[in-house]
CSV table of C-alpha atoms in Angstrom, one decimal:
chain,number,residue,atom,x,y,z
J,1,MET,CA,42.2,13.5,-11.5
J,2,ASN,CA,39.1,15.1,-12.4
J,3,ASP,CA,37.4,12.0,-13.5
J,4,THR,CA,38.1,9.9,-10.4
J,5,ALA,CA,36.5,12.6,-8.3
J,6,SER,CA,33.5,12.8,-10.5
J,7,ALA,CA,33.0,9.0,-10.4
J,8,ALA,CA,33.5,9.1,-6.6
J,9,ARG,CA,30.9,11.8,-6.1
J,10,VAL,CA,27.8,10.9,-4.5
J,11,GLY,CA,24.6,12.4,-4.6
J,12,ARG,CA,22.2,13.1,-1.6
J,13,VAL,CA,19.0,12.3,-1.4
J,14,GLU,CA,16.4,14.3,0.7
J,15,PHE,CA,13.0,14.9,1.5
J,16,THR,CA,11.6,18.2,2.5
J,17,GLY,CA,8.0,17.7,2.9
J,18,SER,CA,6.1,17.8,6.4
J,19,ARG,CA,3.2,15.7,7.7
J,20,HIS,CA,0.9,18.7,8.1
J,21,GLU,CA,1.2,19.8,4.9
J,22,LEU,CA,0.5,16.4,3.9
J,23,PHE,CA,-2.7,16.3,6.4
J,24,GLY,CA,-3.8,19.5,4.8
J,25,ILE,CA,-4.4,17.7,1.3
J,26,VAL,CA,-5.7,14.6,3.0
J,27,ILE,CA,-8.5,16.3,5.0
J,28,ARG,CA,-9.3,18.5,2.2
J,29,GLY,CA,-9.7,15.1,0.3
J,30,TYR,CA,-11.9,13.2,2.4
J,31,ALA,CA,-14.1,16.6,3.3
J,32,LEU,CA,-14.9,16.6,-0.8
J,33,MET,CA,-15.2,13.0,-1.3
J,34,LEU,CA,-19.0,13.1,-0.1
J,35,PRO,CA,-20.1,15.9,-2.2
J,36,THR,CA,-18.7,14.6,-5.2
J,37,ILE,CA,-20.0,11.0,-4.7
J,38,GLY,CA,-16.1,9.8,-4.4
J,39,LEU,CA,-14.9,11.2,-7.6
J,40,TYR,CA,-12.6,13.8,-5.8
J,41,ARG,CA,-10.1,10.8,-4.8
J,42,PHE,CA,-8.7,11.2,-8.3
J,43,TRP,CA,-8.0,14.6,-7.7
J,44,GLN,CA,-6.8,14.0,-3.9
J,45,ALA,CA,-4.4,11.0,-5.5
J,46,THR,CA,-3.1,13.6,-7.6
J,47,TRP,CA,-2.3,16.2,-5.1
J,48,LYS,CA,-0.5,13.6,-3.1
J,49,ARG,CA,1.6,12.2,-5.5
J,50,ARG,CA,2.4,16.0,-6.4
J,51,PHE,CA,3.7,16.3,-2.7
J,52,TYR,CA,5.4,13.3,-2.7
J,53,TRP,CA,7.4,13.7,-5.8
J,54,GLN,CA,8.2,17.4,-5.7
J,55,ASN,CA,9.6,17.2,-1.8
J,56,THR,CA,11.9,14.4,-3.0
J,57,VAL,CA,15.1,15.9,-4.0
J,58,ILE,CA,17.8,13.7,-5.7
J,59,ASP,CA,21.2,15.2,-6.0
J,60,GLY,CA,19.7,18.7,-5.8
J,61,ASP,CA,16.8,18.6,-8.3
J,62,PRO,CA,13.4,17.3,-7.4
J,63,LEU,CA,11.3,14.7,-8.9
J,64,GLU,CA,8.2,15.9,-11.1
J,65,TYR,CA,4.7,14.4,-11.4
J,66,THR,CA,2.8,15.0,-14.4
J,67,GLY,CA,-0.2,13.2,-14.3
J,68,THR,CA,-3.5,14.6,-13.9
J,69,PRO,CA,-6.9,13.9,-12.3
J,70,THR,CA,-8.9,13.4,-15.6
J,71,GLN,CA,-6.2,10.8,-16.7
J,72,LEU,CA,-6.8,8.6,-13.2
J,73,LEU,CA,-10.6,9.6,-13.6
J,74,LEU,CA,-10.6,8.1,-17.4
J,75,GLY,CA,-8.8,4.8,-16.2
J,76,PHE,CA,-11.1,4.3,-13.7
J,77,PHE,CA,-14.2,4.4,-16.4
J,78,PHE,CA,-12.2,2.1,-18.6
J,79,ALA,CA,-11.4,-0.2,-15.5
J,80,LEU,CA,-15.5,-0.2,-15.0
J,81,ALA,CA,-16.1,-1.3,-18.4
J,82,PHE,CA,-13.4,-4.2,-18.1
J,83,PHE,CA,-15.0,-5.6,-15.0
J,84,LEU,CA,-18.7,-5.4,-16.4
J,85,PRO,CA,-18.8,-9.4,-17.3
J,86,ILE,CA,-17.2,-9.9,-13.6
J,87,TYR,CA,-20.4,-7.7,-12.3
J,88,VAL,CA,-22.4,-10.0,-14.5
J,89,ALA,CA,-21.5,-13.1,-13.6
J,90,LEU,CA,-21.8,-12.3,-10.0
J,91,PHE,CA,-25.3,-11.5,-10.5
J,92,VAL,CA,-25.9,-14.6,-12.1
J,93,LEU,CA,-24.0,-16.8,-9.7
J,94,ALA,CA,-26.5,-15.4,-7.0
J,95,MET,CA,-29.2,-16.8,-8.5
J,96,GLN,CA,-27.9,-20.4,-8.7
J,97,GLU,CA,-27.7,-23.4,-6.5
J,98,SER,CA,-25.2,-23.3,-3.3
J,99,THR,CA,-22.6,-25.7,-5.0
J,100,LEU,CA,-22.3,-23.7,-8.3
J,101,VAL,CA,-22.3,-20.7,-6.2
J,102,VAL,CA,-19.1,-21.8,-4.3
J,103,LEU,CA,-17.4,-22.9,-7.1
J,104,GLY,CA,-18.1,-19.8,-9.3
J,105,TYR,CA,-17.3,-17.5,-6.6
J,106,LEU,CA,-14.1,-19.2,-6.3
J,107,GLY,CA,-13.2,-19.0,-9.9
J,108,ILE,CA,-13.9,-15.0,-9.8
J,109,GLY,CA,-12.1,-14.7,-6.7
J,110,LEU,CA,-9.0,-16.4,-8.6
J,111,ILE,CA,-9.4,-14.0,-11.8
J,112,VAL,CA,-9.4,-11.0,-9.6
J,113,TRP,CA,-6.2,-12.1,-7.6
J,114,PHE,CA,-4.6,-12.8,-11.3
J,115,LEU,CA,-5.9,-9.2,-12.6
J,116,MET,CA,-4.6,-7.6,-9.2
J,117,GLY,CA,-0.9,-8.5,-10.5
J,118,TYR,CA,-1.7,-6.9,-14.1
J,119,ALA,CA,-3.2,-4.0,-12.0
J,120,THR,CA,-0.3,-3.4,-10.0
J,121,TYR,CA,2.1,-3.6,-13.0
J,122,ARG,CA,0.2,-1.3,-14.8
J,123,ALA,CA,-0.3,1.4,-12.0
J,124,ARG,CA,3.3,1.2,-11.6
J,125,ASP,CA,4.1,2.2,-15.3
J,126,PHE,CA,1.1,4.7,-15.1
J,127,ARG,CA,3.2,6.6,-12.0
J,128,LEU,CA,6.7,6.1,-13.7
J,129,SER,CA,5.7,7.3,-17.0
J,130,ARG,CA,4.4,10.7,-15.4
J,131,THR,CA,7.5,11.0,-13.4
J,132,LEU,CA,10.3,13.2,-14.5
J,133,TRP,CA,13.8,13.8,-12.7
J,134,ARG,CA,16.1,16.7,-14.9
J,135,GLY,CA,13.3,16.7,-17.3
J,136,ILE,CA,13.6,13.0,-18.5
J,137,ARG,CA,10.9,10.6,-17.9
J,138,PHE,CA,11.0,7.3,-16.6
J,139,ASP,CA,9.0,4.5,-18.0
J,140,LEU,CA,8.0,0.6,-17.2
J,141,ARG,CA,8.5,-1.8,-19.9
J,142,GLY,CA,7.8,-5.4,-20.3
J,143,ASN,CA,4.6,-7.3,-20.1
J,144,ALA,CA,1.9,-6.6,-17.5
J,145,TRP,CA,0.1,-10.1,-18.5
J,146,ALA,CA,3.6,-11.9,-18.1
J,147,TYR,CA,4.1,-10.5,-14.7
J,148,ALA,CA,0.7,-11.3,-13.6
J,149,LEU,CA,1.0,-15.1,-14.6
J,150,ARG,CA,4.2,-15.2,-13.0
J,151,ARG,CA,2.9,-13.6,-9.5
J,152,PHE,CA,-0.2,-15.9,-9.9
J,153,LEU,CA,2.0,-19.1,-10.2
J,154,TRP,CA,4.1,-18.1,-7.2
J,155,SER,CA,1.3,-17.4,-5.3
J,156,ILE,CA,0.1,-21.2,-5.9
J,157,LEU,CA,3.5,-22.4,-4.7
J,158,MET,CA,2.9,-20.1,-1.8
J,159,VAL,CA,0.0,-21.6,-0.6
J,160,ALA,CA,1.2,-25.0,-1.4
J,161,THR,CA,4.5,-24.4,0.6
J,162,LEU,CA,2.8,-22.3,3.4
J,163,GLY,CA,5.1,-19.4,2.8
J,164,LEU,CA,8.2,-21.3,2.4
J,165,VAL,CA,8.9,-20.4,-0.9
J,166,TYR,CA,8.5,-16.7,-0.6
J,167,PRO,CA,12.2,-15.3,-0.9
J,168,TRP,CA,12.5,-16.5,-4.3
J,169,MET,CA,8.8,-15.1,-5.2
J,170,ALA,CA,10.0,-11.8,-4.0
J,171,SER,CA,13.1,-12.1,-5.7
J,172,SER,CA,11.7,-12.9,-9.0
J,173,LEU,CA,9.0,-10.1,-8.8
J,174,TRP,CA,11.7,-7.7,-8.0
J,175,LYS,CA,14.0,-8.6,-10.8
J,176,TYR,CA,11.5,-8.4,-13.4
J,177,ARG,CA,10.1,-5.0,-12.3
J,178,TRP,CA,13.4,-3.4,-12.0
J,179,ARG,CA,14.7,-5.0,-14.9
J,180,ASN,CA,12.1,-3.3,-17.1
J,181,THR,CA,12.5,-0.2,-15.6
J,182,TRP,CA,13.9,2.5,-18.0
J,183,PHE,CA,15.2,6.3,-17.1
J,184,GLY,CA,14.8,7.9,-20.5
J,185,ASP,CA,16.9,5.5,-22.9
J,186,ARG,CA,19.0,4.0,-20.2
J,187,LYS,CA,17.9,0.5,-18.4
J,188,PHE,CA,18.1,0.0,-14.9
J,189,ASP,CA,19.5,-3.5,-13.5
J,190,ILE,CA,19.3,-5.1,-10.3
J,191,ALA,CA,21.9,-7.5,-8.7
J,192,GLY,CA,19.9,-8.9,-5.4
J,193,ASN,CA,18.5,-12.3,-5.2
J,194,TRP,CA,16.4,-14.5,-3.3
J,195,ARG,CA,19.4,-14.7,-0.5
J,196,ALA,CA,18.5,-11.0,0.2
J,197,PHE,CA,15.3,-12.0,1.6
J,198,ALA,CA,15.8,-15.5,3.0
J,199,ALA,CA,17.8,-15.0,6.3
J,200,PRO,CA,15.4,-12.0,7.6
J,201,TYR,CA,12.4,-13.7,6.1
J,202,TYR,CA,13.1,-17.1,7.8
J,203,ALA,CA,13.9,-15.4,11.1
J,204,THR,CA,11.0,-13.5,11.2
J,205,TYR,CA,8.6,-16.6,9.8
J,206,LEU,CA,10.2,-18.7,12.9
J,207,LEU,CA,10.0,-16.3,15.6
J,208,ASN,CA,6.5,-15.4,15.1
J,209,LEU,CA,5.2,-19.0,14.9
J,210,LEU,CA,7.1,-19.9,17.7
J,211,THR,CA,5.7,-16.5,19.7
J,212,ILE,CA,2.1,-17.0,18.4
J,213,GLY,CA,2.0,-20.8,19.0
J,214,GLY,CA,3.8,-20.8,22.2
J,215,ALA,CA,1.1,-18.3,23.5
J,216,LEU,CA,-1.7,-20.3,22.0
J,217,ILE,CA,-0.3,-23.7,24.0
J,218,TRP,CA,0.1,-21.9,27.2
J,219,ALA,CA,-3.2,-20.6,27.2
J,220,VAL,CA,-4.4,-23.7,26.5
J,221,SER,CA,-2.8,-25.7,29.0
J,222,THR,CA,-3.0,-23.3,31.4
J,223,HIS,CA,-6.8,-22.8,30.7
J,224,ASP,CA,-6.5,-18.9,31.1
J,225,PHE,CA,-9.6,-18.2,29.7
J,226,VAL,CA,-13.3,-18.0,31.0
J,227,LEU,CA,-16.6,-18.7,29.2
J,228,VAL,CA,-18.9,-16.0,28.6
J,229,GLY,CA,-21.9,-18.6,27.3
J,230,ALA,CA,-20.1,-20.6,25.0
J,231,LEU,CA,-17.3,-18.2,24.2
J,232,PRO,CA,-14.1,-18.2,25.6
J,233,VAL,CA,-12.5,-15.2,26.6
J,234,PRO,CA,-8.9,-14.8,27.4
J,235,GLY,CA,-8.0,-13.7,30.8
J,236,ALA,CA,-5.3,-11.2,31.9
J,237,LEU,CA,-2.2,-13.0,31.4
J,238,SER,CA,-3.4,-14.3,28.0
J,239,TRP,CA,-4.1,-10.6,27.1
J,240,LEU,CA,-0.7,-10.1,28.0
J,241,ALA,CA,0.7,-12.6,25.7
J,242,ALA,CA,-1.3,-11.5,23.2
J,243,ILE,CA,0.0,-7.9,23.2
J,244,GLY,CA,3.7,-9.5,23.4
J,245,CYS,CA,2.9,-11.4,20.2
J,246,VAL,CA,1.9,-8.0,18.5
J,247,VAL,CA,5.1,-6.2,19.5
J,248,VAL,CA,7.0,-9.1,18.7
J,249,PHE,CA,5.1,-9.3,15.3
J,250,ALA,CA,5.7,-5.2,14.8
J,251,LEU,CA,9.1,-5.5,15.6
J,252,SER,CA,10.3,-8.2,13.6
J,253,LEU,CA,8.2,-7.0,10.5
J,254,ALA,CA,10.0,-3.6,10.8
J,255,TRP,CA,13.4,-5.4,11.0
J,256,TYR,CA,12.4,-7.5,8.1
J,257,ARG,CA,11.2,-4.8,6.1
J,258,THR,CA,14.4,-2.4,6.2
J,259,ARG,CA,16.6,-5.2,6.3
J,260,THR,CA,15.5,-6.5,2.9
J,261,ALA,CA,14.9,-3.2,1.3
J,262,SER,CA,17.9,-1.9,2.2
J,263,ARG,CA,19.8,-4.8,0.5
J,264,MET,CA,18.0,-5.0,-2.6
J,265,LEU,CA,17.7,-1.7,-3.3
J,266,SER,CA,21.4,-0.9,-2.9
J,267,THR,CA,22.1,-3.6,-5.9
J,268,VAL,CA,20.2,-1.3,-7.9
J,269,SER,CA,21.7,0.3,-10.9
J,270,CYS,CA,21.3,2.4,-13.9
J,271,GLY,CA,24.4,2.5,-16.1
J,272,GLU,CA,27.2,3.6,-14.0
J,273,ALA,CA,25.0,5.2,-11.3
J,274,ALA,CA,24.1,3.0,-8.3
J,275,LEU,CA,21.7,3.2,-5.4
J,276,THR,CA,22.7,2.6,-1.8
J,277,VAL,CA,20.0,2.4,0.7
J,278,ARG,CA,20.3,2.3,4.5
J,279,LEU,CA,17.5,1.5,6.6
J,280,GLY,CA,16.9,1.7,10.5
J,281,THR,CA,14.6,-1.0,12.0
J,282,GLY,CA,14.0,1.5,15.3
J,283,ALA,CA,12.8,4.0,13.0
J,284,LEU,CA,9.9,2.0,11.0
J,285,PHE,CA,8.9,0.4,14.4
J,286,GLY,CA,8.5,3.9,15.8
J,287,GLN,CA,5.9,4.4,13.3
J,288,PHE,CA,4.3,1.3,14.2
J,289,VAL,CA,3.8,2.5,17.6
J,290,ALA,CA,2.7,6.1,16.6
J,291,TYR,CA,0.4,4.3,14.4
J,292,VAL,CA,-1.0,2.1,17.1
J,293,PHE,CA,-1.5,5.3,19.9
J,294,GLY,CA,-3.1,7.0,16.9
J,295,VAL,CA,-5.7,4.3,16.2
J,296,LEU,CA,-6.1,4.5,20.1
J,297,GLY,CA,-6.7,8.1,20.1
J,298,VAL,CA,-8.9,7.8,17.0
J,299,LEU,CA,-11.1,5.2,18.9
J,300,LEU,CA,-11.3,7.5,21.8
J,301,LEU,CA,-12.3,10.4,20.0
J,302,LEU,CA,-15.1,8.3,18.0
J,303,GLY,CA,-16.2,7.0,21.4
J,304,LEU,CA,-16.8,10.5,22.6
J,305,THR,CA,-18.5,11.4,19.6
J,306,ALA,CA,-21.0,8.8,19.8
J,307,ALA,CA,-21.2,9.1,23.4
J,308,LEU,CA,-22.4,12.7,22.8
J,309,VAL,CA,-24.7,11.6,19.8
J,310,LEU,CA,-26.5,9.1,22.3
J,311,GLY,CA,-26.8,11.9,24.8
J,312,GLY,CA,-28.4,14.4,22.5
J,313,ILE,CA,-30.7,11.7,21.6
J,314,TYR,CA,-31.6,11.2,24.9
J,315,ALA,CA,-32.3,14.9,25.5
J,316,MET,CA,-34.6,14.7,22.3
J,317,ALA,CA,-36.2,11.7,23.7
J,318,SER,CA,-36.7,13.3,27.1
J,319,ALA,CA,-37.9,16.8,25.5
J,320,GLY,CA,-41.5,15.5,26.0
J,321,GLY,CA,-41.4,14.3,28.9
J,322,LYS,CA,-39.7,11.2,31.1
J,323,ALA,CA,-37.5,9.2,28.7
J,324,ASP,CA,-37.7,5.7,28.3
J,325,ALA,CA,-36.4,2.8,26.3
J,326,ALA,CA,-39.5,2.8,24.1
J,327,SER,CA,-39.2,6.3,23.1
J,328,ILE,CA,-35.5,6.0,22.3
J,329,VAL,CA,-36.0,3.0,20.3
J,330,SER,CA,-38.8,4.9,18.5
J,331,MET,CA,-36.5,7.5,17.0
J,332,PHE,CA,-34.7,4.5,15.1
J,333,GLN,CA,-37.7,3.0,13.5
J,334,SER,CA,-37.2,4.6,10.4
J,335,GLY,CA,-35.2,2.7,7.8
J,336,THR,CA,-33.9,5.7,6.3
J,337,LEU,CA,-32.3,7.0,9.2
J,338,ASN,CA,-30.7,4.0,10.3
J,339,VAL,CA,-28.8,3.6,6.9
J,340,ALA,CA,-28.1,7.1,6.9
J,341,LEU,CA,-26.5,6.6,10.2
J,342,LEU,CA,-24.8,3.6,9.1
J,343,ILE,CA,-23.5,5.3,6.0
J,344,VAL,CA,-22.2,8.3,8.0
J,345,ALA,CA,-20.4,6.2,10.6
J,346,TYR,CA,-18.9,3.9,8.0
J,347,LEU,CA,-17.4,7.0,5.9
J,348,VAL,CA,-16.3,8.4,9.3
J,349,VAL,CA,-14.3,5.6,10.7
J,350,LEU,CA,-12.9,4.5,7.2
J,351,GLY,CA,-11.7,8.0,6.8
J,352,ALA,CA,-10.3,8.3,10.2
J,353,PHE,CA,-8.3,5.3,9.7
J,354,GLY,CA,-7.4,5.8,6.1
J,355,MET,CA,-6.1,9.4,7.0
J,356,LEU,CA,-4.1,7.9,9.8
J,357,ALA,CA,-2.4,5.2,8.0
J,358,GLU,CA,-1.7,8.2,5.1
J,359,VAL,CA,-0.2,10.6,7.4
J,360,VAL,CA,1.8,8.2,9.9
J,361,LEU,CA,2.6,5.0,7.9
J,362,SER,CA,2.6,6.0,4.0
J,363,PHE,CA,4.6,9.3,5.2
J,364,GLY,CA,6.9,7.5,7.5
J,365,TRP,CA,8.1,5.0,5.2
J,366,TRP,CA,8.3,7.4,2.0
J,367,ARG,CA,10.6,9.8,4.3
J,368,LEU,CA,12.8,6.9,5.9
J,369,LEU,CA,13.5,5.6,2.3
J,370,ALA,CA,14.4,9.2,0.9
J,371,ARG,CA,16.5,10.1,3.8
J,372,GLY,CA,18.2,6.6,3.8
J,373,ALA,CA,19.1,6.8,0.2
J,374,SER,CA,22.2,8.4,-1.8
J,375,LEU,CA,23.1,8.0,-5.3
J,376,SER,CA,26.9,7.4,-6.4
J,377,ASN,CA,28.1,8.5,-9.7
J,378,PRO,CA,24.9,10.9,-10.3
J,379,ASP,CA,27.0,12.8,-13.3
J,380,SER,CA,26.7,9.6,-15.3
J,381,LEU,CA,23.0,10.2,-16.1
J,382,ARG,CA,23.3,13.4,-17.6
J,383,SER,CA,23.8,11.8,-20.8
J,384,VAL,CA,20.8,9.9,-20.5
J,385,ARG,CA,18.2,11.2,-23.5
J,386,ALA,CA,14.6,11.8,-23.0
J,387,THR,CA,11.7,9.3,-24.5
J,388,ALA,CA,8.1,9.8,-25.1
J,389,GLU,CA,5.3,9.3,-22.7
J,390,ASP,CA,3.5,6.5,-22.7
J,391,ARG,CA,-0.1,7.6,-22.6
J,392,ALA,CA,-1.9,4.6,-21.2
J,393,LEU,CA,-4.7,5.0,-18.6
J,394,ILE,CA,-6.6,1.8,-17.8
J,395,GLY,CA,-3.6,0.3,-15.6
J,396,GLN,CA,-4.1,2.8,-13.1
J,397,GLY,CA,-7.6,2.4,-13.6
J,398,LEU,CA,-7.6,-1.4,-12.7
J,399,ALA,CA,-5.4,-0.5,-9.8
J,400,ASP,CA,-7.9,1.8,-8.5
J,401,ALA,CA,-10.6,-0.4,-9.1
J,402,LEU,CA,-9.0,-3.2,-7.3
J,403,ASN,CA,-7.6,-0.9,-4.2
J,404,VAL,CA,-3.9,-2.1,-5.1
J,405,GLY,CA,-2.8,1.6,-6.0
J,406,ALA,CA,0.3,3.2,-4.1
J,407,TYR,CA,0.6,6.8,-3.2
């Protein structure tokens, strides 16, 4: 009787973090990026992971992240040394004739794409090996080079088939990652296959193909555009059709992502413990809508800021008398000033959109996953024995250098 009750018990997964807490971490990180020449991002990444991990509570026990900023920093330095031959090759190619340059850049692009698969796998290994639950450490085994080659070959097939082979690619990569994931001395397994991806993917693929293709054909056939010089500008109805295409894309993407994640993650098991995930499409679509309105708000704020700056410049130019175009232009004659303004503008825009994506999209997806998950038979994991920490650092550094890290 007790054994049956224990086997039937389902552990809850909760997420207790708040957006304003994450916003404080992110805003502090961006504020300290400039004076530290960008090096504070390793501290920011560590604080963000600790925030996400410690607020994810599985069956009453939170996750724990033990990684440190210095590990990320050292890994990044290793990555710089790793990429040194590529930097040298790019410098040499810049001085060659055009045909050789094109072939060289294509070759380097393929190498970088291959390395992105390796970096993604090793970054996952880094995060898992620094993640504990109930004092037991996770780990990712397997071979990162084999994963990178698998991803690279599937990518070639993706291009050759115009994306139609994606369900098989996604299933293959998911299986490789999960079947090499361990919790202490116990291995994970995943039973899902390409069928979990096929129907949602092809439905999304076809719907967007018809929507976008139909809008383009309609705009061309009705000539709903005006020429501004030689540039065709869509008319009012074409803009409405374009907005409709964006809405359909966002809604279908939310449906696809929640559907496939629910299906695949619900086939993940670790011994007798099994994961169940139920995600709502409306919740994810709501995040997309919130992000769009956030982007519009940021653009409005940046526009007002630019207007105030230009107003200040005009006031400065008017201080010595009547302002004219020549006096205003003369203020931008300094190359140093122009470079400084461009750098500041770039950092502000990049920081604003990066912060918005983190606080709205990344936070929303993590919380949605956590709150939609449950773990059946969690007591079976109490017999798991701990394993040693994988201390490799270079994988996370490569992921940072290639901008393929997550959380």
